[in-house]
Coordinates of C-alpha atoms in Angstrom, one line a residue:
M2 CA 0.0 0.0 0.0
E3 CA 1.5 3.3 -1.1
E4 CA 1.9 6.0 1.5
S5 CA 0.5 9.4 0.6
F6 CA 2.4 12.5 1.6
E7 CA 0.9 15.9 1.8
Y8 CA 3.3 18.6 0.7
R9 CA 2.8 22.2 1.7
R10 CA 3.7 25.0 -0.7
W11 CA 6.5 27.2 0.3
D12 CA 4.4 30.3 -0.2
E13 CA 1.9 28.9 2.4
L14 CA 4.4 28.9 5.2
I15 CA 3.5 31.3 8.1
P16 CA 5.6 34.5 8.2
D17 CA 7.2 33.4 11.5
A18 CA 8.7 30.3 9.8
L19 CA 9.7 32.3 6.7
G20 CA 11.5 34.8 8.9
L21 CA 13.5 32.1 10.5
I22 CA 14.4 30.6 7.1
F23 CA 15.4 34.0 5.7
R24 CA 17.9 34.6 8.5
N25 CA 20.2 32.2 6.7
L26 CA 20.3 34.5 3.7
S27 CA 22.5 37.6 3.2
L28 CA 21.2 41.1 3.8
Q29 CA 21.3 41.8 0.1
E30 CA 19.2 38.7 -0.8
V31 CA 16.6 39.4 1.8
L32 CA 16.2 43.0 0.6
T33 CA 16.4 42.5 -3.2
I34 CA 15.6 38.9 -4.1
V35 CA 13.2 37.4 -1.6
P36 CA 10.5 40.1 -2.1
R37 CA 10.3 39.3 -5.8
V38 CA 9.8 35.5 -5.4
C39 CA 6.1 35.7 -4.4
K40 CA 3.7 37.9 -2.5
S41 CA 3.9 35.9 0.7
W42 CA 7.7 36.0 0.8
G43 CA 7.6 39.7 0.0
K44 CA 5.1 40.2 2.9
A45 CA 7.4 38.3 5.3
A46 CA 10.5 40.3 4.2
K47 CA 8.7 43.6 4.8
G48 CA 7.4 42.6 8.2
P49 CA 9.2 42.2 11.6
Y50 CA 9.8 38.5 11.2
C51 CA 13.1 39.0 9.4
W52 CA 14.3 41.9 11.5
Q53 CA 14.4 40.9 15.1
E54 CA 18.2 40.5 14.6
I55 CA 20.0 42.9 12.4
D56 CA 23.7 42.3 11.7
I57 CA 25.2 44.8 9.2
E58 CA 28.6 45.1 11.0
E59 CA 30.6 43.9 8.1
W60 CA 28.5 45.8 5.5
S61 CA 28.7 49.1 7.4
K62 CA 32.5 49.3 7.6
N63 CA 33.7 52.4 5.7
R64 CA 30.3 53.1 4.3
C65 CA 29.1 56.6 3.4
P66 CA 27.2 58.0 6.5
D67 CA 24.2 58.8 4.4
N68 CA 23.9 55.2 3.1
L69 CA 24.4 53.8 6.5
D70 CA 21.8 56.0 8.1
R71 CA 19.3 55.2 5.3
M72 CA 19.9 51.4 5.8
L73 CA 19.5 51.7 9.5
Q74 CA 16.2 53.6 9.2
L75 CA 14.9 51.1 6.7
L76 CA 15.7 48.0 8.7
I77 CA 14.8 49.3 12.2
T78 CA 11.5 50.6 10.9
R79 CA 10.6 47.2 9.5
S80 CA 11.4 45.6 12.8
S81 CA 8.3 47.4 14.2
G82 CA 9.8 47.5 17.7
S83 CA 10.7 43.8 17.7
L84 CA 14.5 44.3 17.3
R85 CA 16.4 42.3 19.9
K86 CA 20.0 42.4 18.4
L87 CA 21.8 45.1 16.4
C88 CA 25.3 45.0 15.1
V89 CA 26.6 48.0 13.2
S90 CA 30.1 49.4 12.7
S91 CA 31.4 52.9 12.2
L92 CA 28.4 54.8 13.3
S93 CA 29.4 58.4 12.7
R94 CA 26.4 60.5 13.7
D95 CA 24.8 61.2 17.0
S96 CA 21.5 61.3 15.3
S97 CA 21.8 57.7 14.2
F98 CA 22.4 56.6 17.8
S99 CA 19.4 58.6 18.9
F100 CA 17.3 57.0 16.2
I101 CA 18.3 53.5 17.4
A102 CA 17.4 54.4 21.0
N103 CA 14.0 55.8 20.0
N104 CA 13.0 52.9 17.8
A105 CA 14.6 49.9 19.4
K106 CA 13.7 50.1 23.0
F107 CA 13.7 46.3 23.5
L108 CA 17.2 45.7 22.3
Q109 CA 19.1 43.1 24.3
M110 CA 22.4 43.1 22.4
L111 CA 24.0 46.1 20.8
R112 CA 27.3 46.2 19.1
L113 CA 28.7 49.5 17.9
P114 CA 32.5 49.0 17.3
K115 CA 34.5 51.9 15.8
S116 CA 31.7 54.3 16.2
E117 CA 32.2 58.0 16.7
I118 CA 29.4 58.8 19.1
G119 CA 30.5 60.7 22.2
D120 CA 29.7 61.0 25.9
S121 CA 27.0 63.6 25.5
V122 CA 24.6 61.7 23.2
V123 CA 25.1 58.5 25.3
E124 CA 24.1 60.4 28.4
Q125 CA 21.1 61.8 26.7
V126 CA 19.5 58.6 25.3
V127 CA 21.0 55.6 27.1
G128 CA 18.0 55.6 29.5
M129 CA 16.0 54.0 26.7
F130 CA 18.3 50.9 26.6
T131 CA 17.0 49.4 29.8
N132 CA 16.9 45.8 28.4
I133 CA 20.5 45.7 27.1
T134 CA 22.4 42.6 28.3
F135 CA 25.4 42.9 26.1
L136 CA 27.1 46.0 24.8
D137 CA 30.1 46.4 22.5
V138 CA 31.7 49.9 22.3
S139 CA 35.2 48.7 21.2
Y140 CA 37.4 51.2 19.4
C141 CA 35.0 54.1 20.2
L142 CA 37.5 56.8 20.8
K143 CA 35.1 59.6 21.7
I144 CA 33.4 57.5 24.5
G145 CA 34.9 57.9 28.0
A146 CA 34.1 57.5 31.6
R147 CA 31.1 59.7 31.5
A148 CA 29.4 57.5 28.9
L149 CA 30.3 54.3 30.7
E150 CA 29.0 55.6 34.0
A151 CA 25.7 56.6 32.3
I152 CA 25.4 53.1 30.7
G153 CA 26.0 51.4 34.1
K154 CA 23.4 53.6 35.8
H155 CA 20.6 53.0 33.3
C156 CA 21.4 49.5 31.9
K157 CA 20.8 47.4 35.0
C158 CA 20.4 44.2 32.9
L159 CA 23.9 44.5 31.5
T160 CA 26.0 41.3 32.0
G161 CA 28.5 41.7 29.2
L162 CA 30.6 44.6 28.1
R163 CA 33.3 44.8 25.4
R164 CA 35.5 47.9 25.5
T165 CA 38.6 46.8 23.7
M166 CA 41.0 49.3 22.2
H167 CA 43.5 49.3 19.3
P168 CA 47.0 49.6 20.9
L169 CA 48.0 52.3 18.4
E170 CA 44.9 54.4 19.2
V171 CA 45.7 54.7 22.9
I172 CA 49.3 55.8 22.5
G173 CA 48.4 59.5 23.2
K174 CA 46.3 58.7 26.3
L175 CA 47.8 59.0 29.8
S176 CA 45.4 56.7 31.5
Q177 CA 41.9 55.1 31.2
D178 CA 41.6 54.2 34.9
D179 CA 38.7 56.5 35.1
E180 CA 36.8 54.2 32.7
A181 CA 37.6 51.1 34.7
L182 CA 36.4 52.9 37.9
A183 CA 33.2 53.9 36.2
I184 CA 32.6 50.3 35.2
S185 CA 33.4 49.2 38.8
S186 CA 31.0 51.6 40.5
T187 CA 28.0 51.2 38.2
M188 CA 28.0 47.6 36.7
P189 CA 28.0 45.1 39.6
N190 CA 26.2 42.4 37.6
L191 CA 28.8 42.0 34.8
K192 CA 29.7 38.5 34.0
Q193 CA 31.9 39.2 31.0
L194 CA 34.2 42.2 30.7
E195 CA 36.7 42.7 27.8
I196 CA 39.0 45.7 28.1
A197 CA 42.0 44.5 26.2
Y198 CA 44.7 47.2 25.5
M199 CA 43.0 49.8 27.7
L200 CA 45.5 51.9 29.7
V201 CA 44.5 50.7 33.1
G202 CA 46.6 49.8 36.2
T203 CA 46.5 47.2 38.9
T204 CA 44.7 49.4 41.5
S205 CA 41.7 50.1 39.3
I206 CA 41.4 46.5 38.2
I207 CA 41.5 45.3 41.9
E208 CA 38.7 47.7 42.8
L209 CA 36.7 46.5 39.8
L210 CA 37.1 42.9 40.8
Q211 CA 36.0 43.7 44.4
N212 CA 32.8 45.4 43.2
C213 CA 31.9 43.2 40.3
R214 CA 31.6 39.9 42.1
C215 CA 29.6 38.2 39.4
L216 CA 32.5 38.3 36.8
E217 CA 33.3 35.0 35.1
L218 CA 35.6 36.4 32.4
L219 CA 38.0 39.3 32.5
D220 CA 40.0 40.0 29.4
V221 CA 43.0 42.4 30.1
R222 CA 45.3 41.3 27.3
G223 CA 47.7 44.1 26.5
C224 CA 47.0 45.9 29.7
W225 CA 50.7 45.9 30.6
N226 CA 50.4 47.9 33.8
V227 CA 48.1 45.2 35.4
N228 CA 49.8 42.8 37.8
L229 CA 47.4 40.7 39.8
D230 CA 48.7 38.7 42.8
D231 CA 48.1 35.0 42.7
D232 CA 47.0 34.8 46.3
F233 CA 44.5 37.6 45.7
M234 CA 43.1 35.9 42.6
K235 CA 42.5 32.7 44.5
T236 CA 39.5 34.4 46.2
F237 CA 37.7 34.6 42.8
H238 CA 37.0 30.9 42.2
Q239 CA 34.6 31.4 39.3
L240 CA 36.7 34.0 37.5
K241 CA 38.9 33.4 34.4
V242 CA 41.4 36.1 33.7
V243 CA 42.9 36.4 30.2
G244 CA 46.1 38.5 29.9
P245 CA 47.8 40.8 30.3
I246 CA 50.4 38.8 28.2
V247 CA 49.3 38.3 24.6
V248 CA 50.0 34.9 23.2
D249 CA 51.4 35.4 19.7
C250 CA 50.1 32.2 18.0
Y251 CA 47.1 31.2 16.1
D252 CA 44.7 28.5 17.2
G253 CA 41.9 28.0 14.7
N254 CA 39.8 25.9 16.9
G255 CA 38.6 28.8 19.0
W256 CA 37.2 30.6 16.0
D257 CA 34.7 27.8 15.3
N258 CA 33.2 28.3 18.7
C259 CA 32.6 32.0 18.5
S260 CA 29.2 33.1 19.6
D261 CA 27.5 36.2 21.0
Y262 CA 27.6 36.3 24.7
S263 CA 23.9 37.1 25.2
S264 CA 21.6 34.1 24.8
S265 CA 18.5 36.1 25.4
S266 CA 17.8 37.3 21.9
G267 CA 15.5 34.5 21.0
Y268 CA 13.0 34.6 18.2
V269 CA 9.7 36.1 19.2
R270 CA 6.5 34.9 17.6
W271 CA 4.4 37.7 16.0
D272 CA 0.7 37.5 15.3
F273 CA 0.5 40.7 13.3
V274 CA 2.0 42.1 10.2
A275 CA 3.9 45.4 10.2
G276 CA 2.3 48.4 8.5
D277 CA 2.2 48.6 4.8
V278 CA 5.5 49.3 3.1
D279 CA 5.7 50.4 -0.5
D280 CA 7.1 48.0 -3.0
D281 CA 9.3 50.9 -4.1
D282 CA 11.3 50.4 -0.9
F283 CA 13.1 47.4 -2.4
D284 CA 13.8 49.2 -5.7
E285 CA 15.6 51.9 -3.7
M286 CA 18.2 49.4 -2.7
S287 CA 20.5 50.3 -5.6
D288 CA 23.7 48.6 -6.4
V289 CA 25.6 51.3 -4.6
Y290 CA 24.7 49.6 -1.3
W291 CA 26.4 46.4 -2.3
E292 CA 29.6 47.7 -3.8
D293 CA 32.5 46.5 -1.6
D294 CA 35.4 48.1 -3.5
Q295 CA 36.7 49.7 -0.3
V296 CA 39.7 48.1 1.2
I297 CA 40.1 48.1 5.0
E298 CA 43.7 48.8 5.4
D299 CA 43.9 49.1 9.2
V300 CA 44.6 46.1 11.3
E301 CA 41.7 45.0 13.5
M302 CA 41.7 42.8 16.5
W303 CA 38.8 40.4 17.0
F304 CA 38.0 38.8 20.4
Y305 CA 36.3 35.6 21.2
D306 CA 32.9 35.7 22.8
D307 CA 33.1 32.4 24.6
L308 CA 35.1 31.5 27.7
N309 CA 37.9 29.7 25.7
V310 CA 39.7 32.9 24.8
V311 CA 42.7 32.0 26.9
D312 CA 43.8 29.4 24.4
S313 CA 43.7 31.9 21.5
G314 CA 46.4 34.1 20.0
Y315 CA 46.7 37.2 17.9
D316 CA 49.2 39.0 15.8
W317 CA 49.9 41.8 18.3
P318 CA 53.4 42.2 19.7
Q319 CA 54.5 40.3 22.8
S320 CA 54.4 42.0 26.1
P321 CA 57.6 44.1 26.7

């Protein structure tokens, strides 16, 4: 007796399921190809189902500020308030950061490496990021202790902070101990803290450890002025400290295990469709958005997000 199977048409899948499937596609494909397949796919691509997690970190590097702002406005608007994770690099305008704060109040993970936002705008709008659990402000040269203090006071759910620096960009700074102390005094619930290559000393790190008792990972690679006593560190049983010595070797195994620290950005089911979006929106995504002829000439340092970073190495110089 032959078994009969009932096959469902792809265009009959619910938008929630389509959104999960489309996450495996590139940004360009979701914006320019998926909407033209059929009406149901186009509807899903325009709704919040595809935009609860937005990662344009690679795409945004060295982009024209106008194009970057336009893309952010398009994608965040389509999320209809459902955005849980946003990764974007080289944010150059305070107005862009304000737009994110005003339209993505339920963000849980925010990554803004190499952005040019300063203390003032952070102090003004950070109160809207009350749900943030992981924040990346690495290589943000205009952010200092004021911004970090404001973040700590308003983002009470914060458990992961990445504030790594490029060693060549901190040459002119005398000290960043004030930043470490701002973290220490306002972020007691941190579990993961990455401050590699910051100009901090032993005293400020000891105070940080005493105030942030929940820490499980502290990355101080390249912080040459930090010297933690072994007997003192024995009192922190759950803590893994990486650095300050930088291991100059490459272990490819660690890269396969990279993952974002926050595990709270789960997919949320939606029973509604976002407001109507004109079909012309997709036509506006001209080829200029996808031209990657710019070459990134500066050296960047990437950090592991899991707890196995101690076994990893980079191409920075050995400690003096």
